Short mmCIF file of C-alpha atoms in Angstrom, two decimals:
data_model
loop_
_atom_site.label_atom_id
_atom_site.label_comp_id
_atom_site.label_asym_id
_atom_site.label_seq_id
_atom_site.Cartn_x
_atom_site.Cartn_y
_atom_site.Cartn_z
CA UNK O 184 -71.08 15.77 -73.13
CA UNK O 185 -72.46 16.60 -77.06
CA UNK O 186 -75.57 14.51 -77.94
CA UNK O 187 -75.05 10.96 -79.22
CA UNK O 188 -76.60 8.86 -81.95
CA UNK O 189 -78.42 5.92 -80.27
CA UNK O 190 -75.59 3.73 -81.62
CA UNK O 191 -73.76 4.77 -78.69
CA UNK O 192 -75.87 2.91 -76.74
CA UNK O 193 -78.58 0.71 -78.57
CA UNK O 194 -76.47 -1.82 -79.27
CA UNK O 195 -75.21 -2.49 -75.90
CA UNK O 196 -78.81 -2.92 -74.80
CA UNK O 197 -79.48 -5.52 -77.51
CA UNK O 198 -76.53 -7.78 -76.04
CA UNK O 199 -77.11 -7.12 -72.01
CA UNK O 200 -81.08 -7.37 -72.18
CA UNK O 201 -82.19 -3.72 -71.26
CA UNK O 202 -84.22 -1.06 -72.99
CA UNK O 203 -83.37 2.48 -73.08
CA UNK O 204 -86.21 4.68 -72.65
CA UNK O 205 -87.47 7.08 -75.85
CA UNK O 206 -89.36 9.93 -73.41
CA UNK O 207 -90.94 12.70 -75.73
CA UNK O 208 -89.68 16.40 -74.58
CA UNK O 209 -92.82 18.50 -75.34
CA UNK O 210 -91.15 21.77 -72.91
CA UNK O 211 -88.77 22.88 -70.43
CA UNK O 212 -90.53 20.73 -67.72
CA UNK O 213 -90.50 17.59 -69.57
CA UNK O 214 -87.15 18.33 -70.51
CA UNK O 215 -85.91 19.00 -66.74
CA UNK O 216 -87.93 15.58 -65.48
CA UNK O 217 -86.63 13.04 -67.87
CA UNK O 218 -83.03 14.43 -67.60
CA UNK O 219 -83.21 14.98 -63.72
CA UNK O 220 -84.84 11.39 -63.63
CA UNK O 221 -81.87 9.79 -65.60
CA UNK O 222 -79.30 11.41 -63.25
CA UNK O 223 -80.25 9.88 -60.36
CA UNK O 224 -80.90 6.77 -62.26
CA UNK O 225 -77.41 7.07 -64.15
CA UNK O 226 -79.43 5.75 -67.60
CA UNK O 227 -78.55 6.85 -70.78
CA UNK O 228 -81.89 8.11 -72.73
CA UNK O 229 -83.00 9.57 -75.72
CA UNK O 230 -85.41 12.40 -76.39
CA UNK O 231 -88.48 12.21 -78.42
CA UNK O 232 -89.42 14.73 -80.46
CA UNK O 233 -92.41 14.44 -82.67
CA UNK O 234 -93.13 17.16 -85.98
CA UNK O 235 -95.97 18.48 -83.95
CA UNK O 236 -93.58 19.13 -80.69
CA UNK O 237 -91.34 20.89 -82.92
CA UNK O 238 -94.09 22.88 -84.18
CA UNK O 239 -94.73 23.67 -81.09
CA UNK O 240 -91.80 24.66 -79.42
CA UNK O 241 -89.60 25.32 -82.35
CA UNK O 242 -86.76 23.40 -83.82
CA UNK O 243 -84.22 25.96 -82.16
CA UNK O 244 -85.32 25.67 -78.82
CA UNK O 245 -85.56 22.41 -79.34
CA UNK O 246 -82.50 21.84 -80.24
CA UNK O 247 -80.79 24.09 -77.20
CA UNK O 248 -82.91 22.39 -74.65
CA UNK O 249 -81.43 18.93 -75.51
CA UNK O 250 -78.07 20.21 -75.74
CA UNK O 251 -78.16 21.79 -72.38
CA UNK O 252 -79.38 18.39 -71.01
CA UNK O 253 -76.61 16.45 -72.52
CA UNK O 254 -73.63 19.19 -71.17
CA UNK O 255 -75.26 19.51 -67.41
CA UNK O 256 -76.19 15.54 -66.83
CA UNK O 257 -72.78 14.20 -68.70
CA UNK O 258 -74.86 11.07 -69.58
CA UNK O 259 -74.92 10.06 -73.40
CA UNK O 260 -78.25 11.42 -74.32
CA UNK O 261 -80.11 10.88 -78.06
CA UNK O 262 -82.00 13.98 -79.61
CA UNK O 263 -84.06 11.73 -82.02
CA UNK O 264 -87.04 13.23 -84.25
CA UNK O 265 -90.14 10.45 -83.80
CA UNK O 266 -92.41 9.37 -86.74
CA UNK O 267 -90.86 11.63 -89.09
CA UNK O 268 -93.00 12.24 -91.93
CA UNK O 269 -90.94 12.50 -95.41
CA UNK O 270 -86.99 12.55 -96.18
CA UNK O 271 -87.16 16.24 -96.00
CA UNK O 272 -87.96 16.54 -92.28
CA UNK O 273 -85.20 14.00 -91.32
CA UNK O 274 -82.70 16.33 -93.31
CA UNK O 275 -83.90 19.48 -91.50
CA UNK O 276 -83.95 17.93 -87.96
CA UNK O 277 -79.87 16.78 -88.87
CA UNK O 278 -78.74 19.95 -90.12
CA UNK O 279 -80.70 22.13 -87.32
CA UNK O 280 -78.52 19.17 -84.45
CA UNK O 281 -80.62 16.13 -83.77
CA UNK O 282 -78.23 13.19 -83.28
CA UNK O 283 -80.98 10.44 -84.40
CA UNK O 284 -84.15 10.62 -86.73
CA UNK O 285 -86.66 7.91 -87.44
CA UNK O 286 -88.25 7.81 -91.05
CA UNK O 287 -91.90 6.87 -90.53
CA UNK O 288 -93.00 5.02 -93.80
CA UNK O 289 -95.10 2.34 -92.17
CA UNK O 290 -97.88 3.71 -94.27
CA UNK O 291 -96.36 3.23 -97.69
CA UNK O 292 -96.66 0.01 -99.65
CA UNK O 293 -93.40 -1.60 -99.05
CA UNK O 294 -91.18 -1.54 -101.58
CA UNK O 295 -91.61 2.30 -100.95
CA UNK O 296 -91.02 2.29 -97.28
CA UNK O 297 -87.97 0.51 -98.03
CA UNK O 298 -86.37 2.92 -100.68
CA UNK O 299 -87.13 6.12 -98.65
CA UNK O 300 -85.81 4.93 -95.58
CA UNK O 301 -82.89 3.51 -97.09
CA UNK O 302 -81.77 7.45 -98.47
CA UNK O 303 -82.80 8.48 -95.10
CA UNK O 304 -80.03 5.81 -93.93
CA UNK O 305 -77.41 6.60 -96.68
CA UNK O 306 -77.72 10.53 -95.52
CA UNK O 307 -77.73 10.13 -92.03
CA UNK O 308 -74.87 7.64 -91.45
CA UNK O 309 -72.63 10.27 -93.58
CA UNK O 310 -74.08 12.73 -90.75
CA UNK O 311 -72.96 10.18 -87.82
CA UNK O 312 -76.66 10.02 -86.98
CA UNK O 313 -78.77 6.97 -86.04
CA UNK O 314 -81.94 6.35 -87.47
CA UNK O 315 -85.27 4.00 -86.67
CA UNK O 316 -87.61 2.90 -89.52
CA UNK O 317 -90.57 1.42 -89.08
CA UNK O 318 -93.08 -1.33 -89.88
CA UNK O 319 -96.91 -2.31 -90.01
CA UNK O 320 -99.12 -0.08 -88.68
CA UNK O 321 -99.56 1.22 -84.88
CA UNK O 322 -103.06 1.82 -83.59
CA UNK O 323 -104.17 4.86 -81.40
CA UNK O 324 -103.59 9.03 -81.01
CA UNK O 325 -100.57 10.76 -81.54
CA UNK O 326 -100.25 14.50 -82.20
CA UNK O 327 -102.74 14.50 -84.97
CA UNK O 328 -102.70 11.38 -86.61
CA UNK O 329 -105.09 8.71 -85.28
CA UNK O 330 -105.52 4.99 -86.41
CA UNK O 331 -108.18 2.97 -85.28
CA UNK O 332 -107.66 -0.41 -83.99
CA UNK O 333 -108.78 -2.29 -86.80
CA UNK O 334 -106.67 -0.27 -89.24
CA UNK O 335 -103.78 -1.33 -87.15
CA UNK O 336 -101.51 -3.75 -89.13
CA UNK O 337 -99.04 -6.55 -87.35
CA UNK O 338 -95.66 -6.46 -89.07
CA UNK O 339 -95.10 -9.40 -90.93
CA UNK O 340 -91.24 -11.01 -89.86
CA UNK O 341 -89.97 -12.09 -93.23
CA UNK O 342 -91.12 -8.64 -94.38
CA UNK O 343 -88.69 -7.09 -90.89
CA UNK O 344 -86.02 -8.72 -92.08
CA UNK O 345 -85.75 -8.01 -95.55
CA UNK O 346 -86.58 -4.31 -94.74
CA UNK O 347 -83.87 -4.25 -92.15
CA UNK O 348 -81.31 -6.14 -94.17
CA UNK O 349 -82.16 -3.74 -97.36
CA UNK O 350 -82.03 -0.56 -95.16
CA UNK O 351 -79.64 -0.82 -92.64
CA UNK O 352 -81.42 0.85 -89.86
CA UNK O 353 -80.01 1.27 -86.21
CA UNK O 354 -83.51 0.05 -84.91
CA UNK O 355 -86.71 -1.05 -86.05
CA UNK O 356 -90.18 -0.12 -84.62
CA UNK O 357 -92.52 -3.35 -85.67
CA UNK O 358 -96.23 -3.27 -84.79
CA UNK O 359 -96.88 -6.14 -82.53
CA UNK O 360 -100.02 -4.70 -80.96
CA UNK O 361 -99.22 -2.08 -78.81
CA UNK O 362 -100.79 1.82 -79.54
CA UNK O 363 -99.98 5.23 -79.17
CA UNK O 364 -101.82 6.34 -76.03
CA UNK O 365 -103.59 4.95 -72.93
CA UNK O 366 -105.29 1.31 -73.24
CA UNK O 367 -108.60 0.97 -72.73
CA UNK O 368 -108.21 -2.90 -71.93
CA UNK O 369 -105.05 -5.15 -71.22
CA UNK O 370 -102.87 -4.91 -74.97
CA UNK O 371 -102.24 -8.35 -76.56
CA UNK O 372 -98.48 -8.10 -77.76
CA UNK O 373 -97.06 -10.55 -79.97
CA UNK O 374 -93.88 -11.40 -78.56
CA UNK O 375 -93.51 -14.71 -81.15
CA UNK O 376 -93.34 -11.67 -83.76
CA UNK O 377 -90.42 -9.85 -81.46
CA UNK O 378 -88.64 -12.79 -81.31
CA UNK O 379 -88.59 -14.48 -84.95
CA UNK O 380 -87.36 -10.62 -85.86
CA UNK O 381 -85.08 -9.79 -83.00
CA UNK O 382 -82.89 -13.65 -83.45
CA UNK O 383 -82.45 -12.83 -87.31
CA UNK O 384 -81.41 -9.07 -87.18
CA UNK O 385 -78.14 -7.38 -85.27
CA UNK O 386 -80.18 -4.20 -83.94
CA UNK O 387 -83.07 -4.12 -81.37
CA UNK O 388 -86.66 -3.81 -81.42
CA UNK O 389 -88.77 -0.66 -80.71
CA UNK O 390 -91.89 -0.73 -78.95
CA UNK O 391 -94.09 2.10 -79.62
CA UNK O 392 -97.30 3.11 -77.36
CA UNK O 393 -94.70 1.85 -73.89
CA UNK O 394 -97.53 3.97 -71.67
CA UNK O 395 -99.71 1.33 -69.69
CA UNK O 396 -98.19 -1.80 -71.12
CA UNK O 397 -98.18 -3.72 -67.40
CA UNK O 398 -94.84 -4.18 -66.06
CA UNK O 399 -94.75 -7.95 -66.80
CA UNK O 400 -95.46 -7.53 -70.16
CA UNK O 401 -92.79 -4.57 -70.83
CA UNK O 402 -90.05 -7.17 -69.31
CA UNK O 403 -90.93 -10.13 -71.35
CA UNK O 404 -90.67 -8.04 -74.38
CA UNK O 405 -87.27 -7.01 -73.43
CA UNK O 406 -86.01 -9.86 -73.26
CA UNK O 407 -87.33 -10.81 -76.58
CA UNK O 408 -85.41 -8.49 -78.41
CA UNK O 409 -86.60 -4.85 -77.22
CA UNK O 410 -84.31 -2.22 -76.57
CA UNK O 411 -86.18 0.57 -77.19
CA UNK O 412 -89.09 1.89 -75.70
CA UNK O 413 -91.16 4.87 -75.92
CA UNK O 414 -93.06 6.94 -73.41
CA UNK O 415 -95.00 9.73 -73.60
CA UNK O 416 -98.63 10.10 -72.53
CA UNK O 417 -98.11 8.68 -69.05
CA UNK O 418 -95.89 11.37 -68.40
CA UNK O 419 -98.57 13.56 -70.00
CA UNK O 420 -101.21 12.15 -67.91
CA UNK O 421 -99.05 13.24 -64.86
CA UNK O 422 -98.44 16.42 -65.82
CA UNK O 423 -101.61 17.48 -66.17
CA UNK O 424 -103.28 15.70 -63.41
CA UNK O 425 -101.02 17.05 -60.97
CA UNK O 426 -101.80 21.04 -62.64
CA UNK O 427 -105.56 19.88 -62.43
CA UNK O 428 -105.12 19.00 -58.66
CA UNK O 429 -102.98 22.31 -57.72
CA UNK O 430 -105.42 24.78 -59.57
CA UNK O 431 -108.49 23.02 -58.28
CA UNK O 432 -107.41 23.29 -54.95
CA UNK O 433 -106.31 26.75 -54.61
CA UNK O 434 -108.08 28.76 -56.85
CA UNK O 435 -105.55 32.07 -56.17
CA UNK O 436 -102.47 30.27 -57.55
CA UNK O 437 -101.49 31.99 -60.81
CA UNK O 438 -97.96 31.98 -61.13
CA UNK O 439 -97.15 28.88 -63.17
CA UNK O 440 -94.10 27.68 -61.50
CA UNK O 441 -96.31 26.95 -58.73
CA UNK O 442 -98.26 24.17 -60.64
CA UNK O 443 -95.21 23.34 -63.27
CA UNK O 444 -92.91 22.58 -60.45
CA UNK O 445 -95.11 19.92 -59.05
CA UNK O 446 -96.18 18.44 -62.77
CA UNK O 447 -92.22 18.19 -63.05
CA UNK O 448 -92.12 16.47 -59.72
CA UNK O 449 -94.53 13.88 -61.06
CA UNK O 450 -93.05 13.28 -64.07
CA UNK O 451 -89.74 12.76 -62.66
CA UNK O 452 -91.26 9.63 -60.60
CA UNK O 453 -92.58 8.13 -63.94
CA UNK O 454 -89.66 8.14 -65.83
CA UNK O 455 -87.99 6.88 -62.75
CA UNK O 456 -89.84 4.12 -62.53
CA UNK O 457 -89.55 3.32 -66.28
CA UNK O 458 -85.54 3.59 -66.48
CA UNK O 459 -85.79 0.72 -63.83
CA UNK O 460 -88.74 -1.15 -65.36
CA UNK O 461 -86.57 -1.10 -68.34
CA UNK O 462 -83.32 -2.17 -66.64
CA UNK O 463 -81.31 0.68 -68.07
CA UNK O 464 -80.21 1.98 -64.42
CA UNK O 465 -76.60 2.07 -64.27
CA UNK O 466 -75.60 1.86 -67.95
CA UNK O 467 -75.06 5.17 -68.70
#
């Protein structure tokens, strides 16, 4: 099966209550995990790919990796580029394959969020590709940009809808007071603020920063009006906790498929759990 825009699937999650989880592919074993993890689950996913993943592994390989994924699993899978930084890298990511792009503007006044996500829109629908825009401002670490807590900015609703109805996105990420990487204490989300957007606007939420948000909280938010929600740094956490305990217990293991292969292992049980946290299990 080719790669998908997220319309093949977003909008069915919106209307049955389930979120379809955005799990960021930063190699081979990440890639393996989350696909391997979403066979057994039958769940449609999508692929995260931020501009310093494809930095690091290269747009090409990027590209080939999801590919393979979608034509060995059969389930409808979403190459999407995350917090892309300017119209330019949305184009780039569409032309080079990716089947979804988001347009990260959150940090623009605006009036000029709206207009640059909008030509991302016009572009990308021509392209049959989805796209995600984004509003307010999302606390915590990712690649290399950082925003502390009290930079963070809640999205304001009548501002979501107006951006959504003047852009036409697929999905929209709002900042309701979750962050990009672990918590430090229990997050406070504003589910009034997924709500009062979700019941005025066709296409689901996105909740950014999905790692450590207890399970409770993750289902009440679905059935707000999430449908979308992203996960990387537990499976990070996994990964590398899992290469700490092989090395650090057998000091004569070199070759790497003797630590990756149990990382992989790991992160195939979080993204397990997540697909059925999510309720995306058997919708694929």
């Amino acid at each position: 099966m080719p790669l998908v825009s997220m319309n093949e699937f977003l909008p069915k999650a919106k209307a049955n209550k389930f979120a379809v989880g955005q799990f960021n592919m930063n190699n081979l074993e990440f890639a393996q995990a989350i696909m391997e993890a979403a066979i057994e689950e039958k769940s449609p996913f999508i692929f995260g790919v931020s501009e310093g993943a494809l930095k690091y592994m290269g747009i090409e390989f990027t590209v080939a990796l999801a590919q393979a994924a979608a034509r060995k699993s059969g389930l409808p899978i979403a190459l999407h580029l995350d917090h892309g930084s300017s119209f330019e890298v949305a184009m780039k990511c569409i032309r080079a394959g990716f089947s979804s792009v988001m347009f990260d503007g959150s940090h623009y006044p605006l009036e000029e969020n709206i207009r640059i996500t909008k030509e991302v829109v016009k572009a990308a629908h021509a392209m049959g590709v989805s796209v995600e825009g984004e509003l307010g401002t999302i606390g915590g670490v990712e690649d290399d940009i950082s925003v502390e807590d009290e930079h963070a900015k809640l999205a304001n609703p009548e501002e979501a809808v107006r951006f959504y109805e003047e852009t036409g996105v697929d999905c929209l990420a709002i900042a309701v007071g979750t962050a990009h990487g672990m918590y430090k204490g229990e997050p406070k989300i504003h589910f009034d603020i997924i709500e009062q957007v979700s019941s005025r606007i066709p296409v689901p939420i996105v909740l950014h920063g999905g790692s450590g948000i207890p399970d409770e909280a993750i289902r009440k938010a679905v059935q707000a009006g999430v449908g979308k929600i992203n996960v990387n740094t537990e499976n990070q956490v996994a990964c590398t906790d899992t290469i700490r305990d092989v090395l650090g217990s057998d000091p004569k293991v070199y070759d790497p498929r003797k630590y990756l292969g149990p990382a992989k292992k790991a992160m195939i049980e979080v993204v397990r759990s997540k697909i059925r946290l999510f309720g995306s299990s058997n919708q694929a």
